[in-house]
mmCIF file of C-alpha atoms in Angstrom:
data_model
loop_
_atom_site.group_PDB
_atom_site.id
_atom_site.type_symbol
_atom_site.label_atom_id
_atom_site.label_comp_id
_atom_site.label_asym_id
_atom_site.label_seq_id
_atom_site.Cartn_x
_atom_site.Cartn_y
_atom_site.Cartn_z
ATOM 1 C CA UNK A 1 71.088 33.621 -10.373
ATOM 2 C CA UNK A 2 68.291 32.239 -8.536
ATOM 3 C CA UNK A 3 67.132 35.016 -7.059
ATOM 4 C CA UNK A 4 67.021 37.416 -10.569
ATOM 5 C CA UNK A 5 64.801 34.158 -11.960
ATOM 6 C CA UNK A 6 62.453 34.436 -8.760
ATOM 7 C CA UNK A 7 61.962 37.983 -9.318
ATOM 8 C CA UNK A 8 60.978 37.601 -12.873
ATOM 9 C CA UNK A 9 58.838 35.262 -12.123
ATOM 10 C CA UNK A 10 57.180 37.896 -9.540
ATOM 11 C CA UNK A 11 57.145 39.948 -11.630
ATOM 12 C CA UNK A 12 55.358 37.931 -14.549
ATOM 13 C CA UNK A 13 53.185 36.846 -11.832
ATOM 14 C CA UNK A 14 52.225 40.446 -11.168
ATOM 15 C CA UNK A 15 51.331 41.311 -15.022
ATOM 16 C CA UNK A 16 49.223 38.243 -15.399
ATOM 17 C CA UNK A 17 47.272 39.043 -12.423
ATOM 18 C CA UNK A 18 47.106 43.021 -13.003
ATOM 19 C CA UNK A 19 45.816 42.089 -16.693
ATOM 20 C CA UNK A 20 42.938 38.827 -14.952
ATOM 21 C CA UNK A 21 42.318 42.011 -12.695
ATOM 22 C CA UNK A 22 41.706 44.727 -15.797
ATOM 23 C CA UNK A 23 40.167 41.637 -17.824
ATOM 24 C CA UNK A 24 37.156 41.325 -14.853
ATOM 25 C CA UNK A 25 37.104 45.293 -14.413
ATOM 26 C CA UNK A 26 36.061 45.131 -17.962
ATOM 27 C CA UNK A 27 33.948 42.461 -17.518
ATOM 28 C CA UNK A 28 31.916 44.148 -14.841
ATOM 29 C CA UNK A 29 31.467 47.627 -16.481
ATOM 30 C CA UNK A 30 30.264 45.972 -19.557
ATOM 31 C CA UNK A 31 27.344 44.097 -17.683
ATOM 32 C CA UNK A 32 26.455 47.257 -15.234
ATOM 33 C CA UNK A 33 26.274 49.126 -18.936
ATOM 34 C CA UNK A 34 23.652 46.095 -19.993
ATOM 35 C CA UNK A 35 21.763 46.689 -17.280
ATOM 36 C CA UNK A 36 21.376 50.036 -17.533
ATOM 37 C CA UNK A 37 20.625 49.771 -21.320
ATOM 38 C CA UNK A 38 17.794 47.458 -20.075
ATOM 39 C CA UNK A 39 16.733 49.712 -17.323
ATOM 40 C CA UNK A 40 16.637 52.793 -19.888
ATOM 41 C CA UNK A 41 14.472 50.669 -22.288
ATOM 42 C CA UNK A 42 12.261 49.561 -19.540
ATOM 43 C CA UNK A 43 11.580 53.199 -18.670
ATOM 44 C CA UNK A 44 10.486 53.615 -22.607
ATOM 45 C CA UNK A 45 8.404 50.478 -23.051
ATOM 46 C CA UNK A 46 6.669 51.981 -19.928
ATOM 47 C CA UNK A 47 5.821 54.959 -21.091
ATOM 48 C CA UNK A 48 4.562 53.996 -24.580
ATOM 49 C CA UNK A 49 2.690 51.415 -24.270
ATOM 50 C CA UNK A 50 0.123 53.149 -21.439
ATOM 51 C CA UNK A 51 0.736 50.999 -18.930
ATOM 52 C CA UNK A 52 -1.703 52.716 -16.832
ATOM 53 C CA UNK A 53 -4.619 52.528 -19.153
ATOM 54 C CA UNK A 54 -3.699 48.368 -19.810
ATOM 55 C CA UNK A 55 -3.359 47.505 -15.784
ATOM 56 C CA UNK A 56 -6.827 49.598 -15.266
ATOM 57 C CA UNK A 57 -8.431 47.045 -18.070
ATOM 58 C CA UNK A 58 -6.450 44.423 -16.190
ATOM 59 C CA UNK A 59 -8.097 45.201 -12.829
ATOM 60 C CA UNK A 60 -11.715 45.402 -14.329
ATOM 61 C CA UNK A 61 -11.109 41.618 -15.799
ATOM 62 C CA UNK A 62 -9.881 40.538 -12.842
ATOM 63 C CA UNK A 63 -12.757 41.710 -10.509
ATOM 64 C CA UNK A 64 -15.371 40.267 -12.334
ATOM 65 C CA UNK A 65 -13.481 37.707 -12.915
ATOM 66 C CA UNK A 66 -12.510 37.084 -9.240
ATOM 67 C CA UNK A 67 -15.688 35.174 -7.675
ATOM 68 C CA UNK A 68 -15.675 32.039 -10.115
ATOM 69 C CA UNK A 69 -12.075 31.883 -9.983
ATOM 70 C CA UNK A 70 -12.506 31.780 -6.315
ATOM 71 C CA UNK A 71 -15.050 28.914 -6.882
ATOM 72 C CA UNK A 72 -12.869 27.037 -8.658
ATOM 73 C CA UNK A 73 -10.122 27.431 -6.420
ATOM 74 C CA UNK A 74 -12.240 26.529 -3.528
ATOM 75 C CA UNK A 75 -13.382 23.081 -5.266
ATOM 76 C CA UNK A 76 -9.498 22.031 -6.290
ATOM 77 C CA UNK A 77 -8.616 23.092 -2.532
ATOM 78 C CA UNK A 78 -11.071 20.871 -1.056
ATOM 79 C CA UNK A 79 -9.625 17.726 -3.185
ATOM 80 C CA UNK A 80 -6.273 18.515 -1.573
ATOM 81 C CA UNK A 81 -7.108 19.825 2.074
ATOM 82 C CA UNK A 82 -11.482 19.257 2.597
ATOM 83 C CA UNK A 83 -14.068 21.309 1.833
ATOM 84 C CA UNK A 84 -13.819 22.957 5.685
ATOM 85 C CA UNK A 85 -9.926 23.349 5.447
ATOM 86 C CA UNK A 86 -9.997 24.792 1.934
ATOM 87 C CA UNK A 87 -12.101 27.984 2.801
ATOM 88 C CA UNK A 88 -9.395 29.231 5.342
ATOM 89 C CA UNK A 89 -6.491 28.052 3.304
ATOM 90 C CA UNK A 90 -7.734 29.945 -0.166
ATOM 91 C CA UNK A 91 -8.733 32.896 1.978
ATOM 92 C CA UNK A 92 -4.508 32.856 3.302
ATOM 93 C CA UNK A 93 -3.651 32.106 -0.334
ATOM 94 C CA UNK A 94 -5.310 34.890 -2.122
ATOM 95 C CA UNK A 95 -3.618 37.082 0.528
ATOM 96 C CA UNK A 96 -0.535 37.935 -1.045
ATOM 97 C CA UNK A 97 -2.074 38.299 -4.253
ATOM 98 C CA UNK A 98 -5.047 40.387 -3.007
ATOM 99 C CA UNK A 99 -4.363 41.899 0.226
ATOM 100 C CA UNK A 100 -5.873 42.181 3.458
ATOM 101 C CA UNK A 101 -8.394 44.166 1.537
ATOM 102 C CA UNK A 102 -8.795 41.068 -0.895
ATOM 103 C CA UNK A 103 -8.561 38.360 1.707
ATOM 104 C CA UNK A 104 -11.505 39.847 3.238
ATOM 105 C CA UNK A 105 -13.358 40.261 -0.067
ATOM 106 C CA UNK A 106 -12.593 36.546 -0.880
ATOM 107 C CA UNK A 107 -13.571 35.366 2.629
ATOM 108 C CA UNK A 108 -17.073 37.094 2.129
ATOM 109 C CA UNK A 109 -17.259 35.096 -0.680
ATOM 110 C CA UNK A 110 -17.035 31.993 0.714
ATOM 111 C CA UNK A 111 -19.155 32.812 3.567
ATOM 112 C CA UNK A 112 -22.082 33.242 1.228
ATOM 113 C CA UNK A 113 -24.299 30.123 1.871
ATOM 114 C CA UNK A 114 -24.651 27.937 -0.558
ATOM 115 C CA UNK A 115 -26.896 25.030 -1.325
ATOM 116 C CA UNK A 116 -25.591 21.312 0.119
ATOM 117 C CA UNK A 117 -27.345 19.222 -2.942
ATOM 118 C CA UNK A 118 -26.716 20.493 -6.215
ATOM 119 C CA UNK A 119 -27.907 18.856 -9.895
ATOM 120 C CA UNK A 120 -25.222 17.773 -11.906
ATOM 121 C CA UNK A 121 -26.323 20.619 -14.751
ATOM 122 C CA UNK A 122 -25.798 22.947 -11.834
ATOM 123 C CA UNK A 123 -22.305 22.256 -10.893
ATOM 124 C CA UNK A 124 -21.440 22.057 -14.666
ATOM 125 C CA UNK A 125 -22.783 25.275 -15.193
ATOM 126 C CA UNK A 126 -20.896 27.155 -12.363
ATOM 127 C CA UNK A 127 -17.606 25.123 -13.861
ATOM 128 C CA UNK A 128 -18.287 26.636 -17.356
ATOM 129 C CA UNK A 129 -19.302 30.054 -16.163
ATOM 130 C CA UNK A 130 -16.223 30.032 -13.843
ATOM 131 C CA UNK A 131 -13.785 28.877 -16.644
ATOM 132 C CA UNK A 132 -15.157 31.404 -19.311
ATOM 133 C CA UNK A 133 -14.959 33.921 -16.888
ATOM 134 C CA UNK A 134 -11.208 32.730 -16.249
ATOM 135 C CA UNK A 135 -10.634 32.050 -19.899
ATOM 136 C CA UNK A 136 -11.822 36.123 -20.589
ATOM 137 C CA UNK A 137 -9.113 37.064 -17.567
ATOM 138 C CA UNK A 138 -6.327 35.317 -19.324
ATOM 139 C CA UNK A 139 -7.539 36.825 -22.938
ATOM 140 C CA UNK A 140 -7.480 40.197 -21.752
ATOM 141 C CA UNK A 141 -3.918 39.265 -20.216
ATOM 142 C CA UNK A 142 -2.326 38.207 -23.685
ATOM 143 C CA UNK A 143 -3.705 40.764 -25.550
ATOM 144 C CA UNK A 144 -1.818 43.091 -22.462
ATOM 145 C CA UNK A 145 1.251 40.930 -23.192
ATOM 146 C CA UNK A 146 0.701 41.962 -27.574
ATOM 147 C CA UNK A 147 0.148 45.729 -26.448
ATOM 148 C CA UNK A 148 3.548 45.319 -24.648
ATOM 149 C CA UNK A 149 6.009 43.754 -26.789
ATOM 150 C CA UNK A 150 4.482 46.305 -29.097
ATOM 151 C CA UNK A 151 2.780 43.451 -31.648
ATOM 152 C CA UNK A 152 0.457 44.642 -33.960
ATOM 153 C CA UNK A 153 -3.293 43.703 -33.706
ATOM 154 C CA UNK A 154 -4.292 40.375 -35.031
ATOM 155 C CA UNK A 155 -6.844 39.895 -37.248
ATOM 156 C CA UNK A 156 -10.157 38.276 -36.762
ATOM 157 C CA UNK A 157 -9.850 34.354 -36.544
ATOM 158 C CA UNK A 158 -12.442 31.898 -37.844
ATOM 159 C CA UNK A 159 -14.547 29.811 -35.521
ATOM 160 C CA UNK A 160 -11.863 26.847 -34.865
ATOM 161 C CA UNK A 161 -9.305 29.875 -34.399
ATOM 162 C CA UNK A 162 -11.743 31.282 -31.573
ATOM 163 C CA UNK A 163 -11.389 27.602 -29.945
ATOM 164 C CA UNK A 164 -8.295 27.098 -29.836
ATOM 165 C CA UNK A 165 -7.555 30.308 -28.262
ATOM 166 C CA UNK A 166 -10.247 29.668 -25.604
ATOM 167 C CA UNK A 167 -8.970 26.096 -25.492
ATOM 168 C CA UNK A 168 -5.409 27.539 -24.697
ATOM 169 C CA UNK A 169 -6.582 29.880 -22.192
ATOM 170 C CA UNK A 170 -9.018 27.292 -20.171
ATOM 171 C CA UNK A 171 -5.513 25.164 -19.979
ATOM 172 C CA UNK A 172 -3.690 28.136 -18.619
ATOM 173 C CA UNK A 173 -6.408 28.832 -16.250
ATOM 174 C CA UNK A 174 -6.386 24.804 -15.144
ATOM 175 C CA UNK A 175 -2.456 25.034 -14.643
ATOM 176 C CA UNK A 176 -3.220 28.221 -12.625
ATOM 177 C CA UNK A 177 -5.714 26.095 -10.174
ATOM 178 C CA UNK A 178 -3.421 23.382 -10.238
ATOM 179 C CA UNK A 179 -0.339 25.410 -8.874
ATOM 180 C CA UNK A 180 -2.836 27.318 -6.561
ATOM 181 C CA UNK A 181 -3.833 23.955 -4.963
ATOM 182 C CA UNK A 182 0.140 23.041 -4.746
ATOM 183 C CA UNK A 183 0.837 26.226 -3.035
ATOM 184 C CA UNK A 184 -2.006 25.289 -0.413
ATOM 185 C CA UNK A 185 -0.843 21.419 0.142
ATOM 186 C CA UNK A 186 2.823 22.866 0.763
ATOM 187 C CA UNK A 187 1.652 25.239 2.833
ATOM 188 C CA UNK A 188 -0.419 22.767 4.671
ATOM 189 C CA UNK A 189 2.451 20.466 5.432
ATOM 190 C CA UNK A 190 4.584 23.544 6.383
ATOM 191 C CA UNK A 191 2.022 24.448 9.136
ATOM 192 C CA UNK A 192 2.137 20.628 9.961
ATOM 193 C CA UNK A 193 5.916 20.058 10.372
ATOM 194 C CA UNK A 194 6.752 23.390 11.445
ATOM 195 C CA UNK A 195 5.647 24.913 15.139
ATOM 196 C CA UNK A 196 3.046 27.934 14.516
ATOM 197 C CA UNK A 197 5.089 29.923 16.668
ATOM 198 C CA UNK A 198 8.375 29.661 15.158
ATOM 199 C CA UNK A 199 9.116 32.224 12.167
ATOM 200 C CA UNK A 200 10.033 29.869 9.982
ATOM 201 C CA UNK A 201 6.780 28.725 8.957
ATOM 202 C CA UNK A 202 5.963 32.364 7.920
ATOM 203 C CA UNK A 203 9.330 32.703 5.924
ATOM 204 C CA UNK A 204 8.831 29.032 4.292
ATOM 205 C CA UNK A 205 5.106 30.208 3.480
ATOM 206 C CA UNK A 206 6.394 33.512 1.780
ATOM 207 C CA UNK A 207 9.483 31.500 -0.176
ATOM 208 C CA UNK A 208 6.305 28.870 -1.202
ATOM 209 C CA UNK A 209 4.370 31.743 -2.287
ATOM 210 C CA UNK A 210 7.121 33.578 -4.490
ATOM 211 C CA UNK A 211 8.489 29.853 -6.259
ATOM 212 C CA UNK A 212 4.788 29.569 -6.911
ATOM 213 C CA UNK A 213 4.343 33.138 -8.437
ATOM 214 C CA UNK A 214 7.622 32.835 -10.209
ATOM 215 C CA UNK A 215 6.788 29.556 -11.812
ATOM 216 C CA UNK A 216 3.245 30.060 -12.939
ATOM 217 C CA UNK A 217 4.715 34.144 -14.181
ATOM 218 C CA UNK A 218 7.601 31.526 -15.980
ATOM 219 C CA UNK A 219 4.564 29.522 -17.656
ATOM 220 C CA UNK A 220 2.725 32.964 -19.048
ATOM 221 C CA UNK A 221 6.265 34.599 -20.458
ATOM 222 C CA UNK A 222 6.613 30.942 -22.554
ATOM 223 C CA UNK A 223 3.115 30.559 -24.211
ATOM 224 C CA UNK A 224 1.281 34.172 -24.259
ATOM 225 C CA UNK A 225 3.805 36.646 -25.722
ATOM 226 C CA UNK A 226 3.714 37.138 -29.391
ATOM 227 C CA UNK A 227 7.546 36.170 -29.342
ATOM 228 C CA UNK A 228 9.040 33.045 -28.009
ATOM 229 C CA UNK A 229 11.285 33.028 -25.336
ATOM 230 C CA UNK A 230 13.679 30.537 -24.598
ATOM 231 C CA UNK A 231 13.650 29.270 -21.026
ATOM 232 C CA UNK A 232 16.475 31.671 -19.594
ATOM 233 C CA UNK A 233 14.664 34.891 -20.555
ATOM 234 C CA UNK A 234 11.311 33.224 -19.534
ATOM 235 C CA UNK A 235 12.888 31.948 -16.155
ATOM 236 C CA UNK A 236 14.583 35.839 -15.566
ATOM 237 C CA UNK A 237 11.980 37.773 -16.305
ATOM 238 C CA UNK A 238 9.578 35.702 -14.383
ATOM 239 C CA UNK A 239 11.625 36.459 -11.222
ATOM 240 C CA UNK A 240 12.692 39.827 -11.905
ATOM 241 C CA UNK A 241 8.231 40.402 -11.824
ATOM 242 C CA UNK A 242 7.848 37.950 -8.936
ATOM 243 C CA UNK A 243 10.321 40.476 -7.047
ATOM 244 C CA UNK A 244 8.460 43.382 -8.706
ATOM 245 C CA UNK A 245 5.133 41.855 -7.423
ATOM 246 C CA UNK A 246 5.953 41.363 -3.770
ATOM 247 C CA UNK A 247 8.012 44.722 -3.270
ATOM 248 C CA UNK A 248 4.517 46.542 -4.870
ATOM 249 C CA UNK A 249 2.621 44.186 -2.640
ATOM 250 C CA UNK A 250 4.414 45.258 0.388
ATOM 251 C CA UNK A 251 3.897 48.769 -0.464
ATOM 252 C CA UNK A 252 0.197 48.648 -1.237
ATOM 253 C CA UNK A 253 -0.408 46.896 2.322
ATOM 254 C CA UNK A 254 1.484 49.538 3.933
ATOM 255 C CA UNK A 255 0.107 52.226 2.393
ATOM 256 C CA UNK A 256 -3.854 50.796 2.288
ATOM 257 C CA UNK A 257 -3.325 50.039 6.017
ATOM 258 C CA UNK A 258 -2.446 53.685 6.875
ATOM 259 C CA UNK A 259 -5.092 55.011 4.484
ATOM 260 C CA UNK A 260 -7.824 53.580 5.087
ATOM 261 C CA UNK A 261 -8.871 53.680 1.815
ATOM 262 C CA UNK A 262 -11.665 50.788 2.741
ATOM 263 C CA UNK A 263 -13.240 52.798 5.051
ATOM 264 C CA UNK A 264 -13.622 55.535 3.307
ATOM 265 C CA UNK A 265 -16.459 53.488 1.187
ATOM 266 C CA UNK A 266 -18.351 52.103 3.709
ATOM 267 C CA UNK A 267 -19.698 48.657 3.096
ATOM 268 C CA UNK A 268 -17.905 48.852 -0.793
ATOM 269 C CA UNK A 269 -14.474 49.565 0.992
ATOM 270 C CA UNK A 270 -13.551 46.232 0.619
ATOM 271 C CA UNK A 271 -14.194 45.814 -2.963
ATOM 272 C CA UNK A 272 -12.743 49.716 -3.403
ATOM 273 C CA UNK A 273 -9.637 48.778 -1.720
ATOM 274 C CA UNK A 274 -9.602 45.375 -3.934
ATOM 275 C CA UNK A 275 -9.899 46.936 -7.137
ATOM 276 C CA UNK A 276 -6.702 49.456 -6.031
ATOM 277 C CA UNK A 277 -4.740 46.947 -4.974
ATOM 278 C CA UNK A 278 -5.843 44.656 -8.228
ATOM 279 C CA UNK A 279 -4.909 47.211 -10.182
ATOM 280 C CA UNK A 280 -1.148 48.464 -8.875
ATOM 281 C CA UNK A 281 -0.684 44.848 -9.108
ATOM 282 C CA UNK A 282 -1.367 44.856 -12.405
ATOM 283 C CA UNK A 283 0.943 47.467 -12.738
ATOM 284 C CA UNK A 284 3.476 45.940 -11.138
ATOM 285 C CA UNK A 285 2.898 42.824 -13.693
ATOM 286 C CA UNK A 286 3.290 45.405 -16.903
ATOM 287 C CA UNK A 287 6.642 46.248 -15.516
ATOM 288 C CA UNK A 288 8.339 43.148 -15.523
ATOM 289 C CA UNK A 289 6.506 42.594 -19.136
ATOM 290 C CA UNK A 290 8.535 45.558 -20.349
ATOM 291 C CA UNK A 291 11.561 44.489 -18.663
ATOM 292 C CA UNK A 292 11.250 41.067 -19.897
ATOM 293 C CA UNK A 293 10.890 42.586 -23.344
ATOM 294 C CA UNK A 294 13.469 44.753 -22.824
ATOM 295 C CA UNK A 295 16.046 42.227 -21.754
ATOM 296 C CA UNK A 296 15.061 39.764 -24.240
ATOM 297 C CA UNK A 297 16.196 42.435 -27.072
ATOM 298 C CA UNK A 298 19.272 43.617 -25.493
ATOM 299 C CA UNK A 299 20.155 39.697 -24.897
ATOM 300 C CA UNK A 300 19.824 38.739 -28.448
ATOM 301 C CA UNK A 301 21.531 41.761 -29.999
ATOM 302 C CA UNK A 302 24.377 41.123 -27.869
ATOM 303 C CA UNK A 303 24.731 37.511 -29.044
ATOM 304 C CA UNK A 304 24.055 38.959 -32.569
ATOM 305 C CA UNK A 305 27.370 41.053 -32.234
ATOM 306 C CA UNK A 306 29.161 38.073 -30.655
#
């Protein structure tokens, strides 16, 4: 009698385990199907939105905003680690974003002789030019976000609206500079705590750069798109975009290292290589935006169905 009861219990447990396995299999298949839908829709948005044209516009604005943003970054970093150390730290910090050619261009900008003393008006004017140039870049980035999200062109706003838009853009610039300074500060602390000859310093530096990029993109995805994203949507979109940027920068570094693109243009080589690097970085950024749009739309559709 006891043996029959035990056999029935064992059979019931097997049935329950099989049903649980089937549920897990169905759940995995559903998630894979959702991921496939997100990827297919991402490809559709990349094709529809003419990402190459938008990336070219972003690269153009980035190149012309590079010098003022570098000097603002240098000023902010100097408050953290001092002027001399800030110069080398700024070059090292922009290398993951602009590549070796971009870092060479930034180093050349920082080596340009600067006056030892400047009037308050001159300093204020320089900061104003830097902020206006960087604000123009963020304004172009916002227009790119609108285009990638399929948002209709917004009507021209009045003077107050113009001021509010620029206040938001300048606020984003200042937030970027704070994140940039934080990245320099943490990397400086890593170099002090971890021996230079150890590979851990390089790994920790890459992790810090990735996390700072992730947080910055999450902030951009929260404020710039025409659609209000919840925190989960912004974080996942920013994480995928950060991975795409890291992979793209690695591949572009290999390509530029072997193609000798910069050397083919003589003295303008570093600038040309920087422009190519920035263009493909903008391309990866826009692909990340397309993914974020696809993921957000499908996620919200699934929530409505459930």
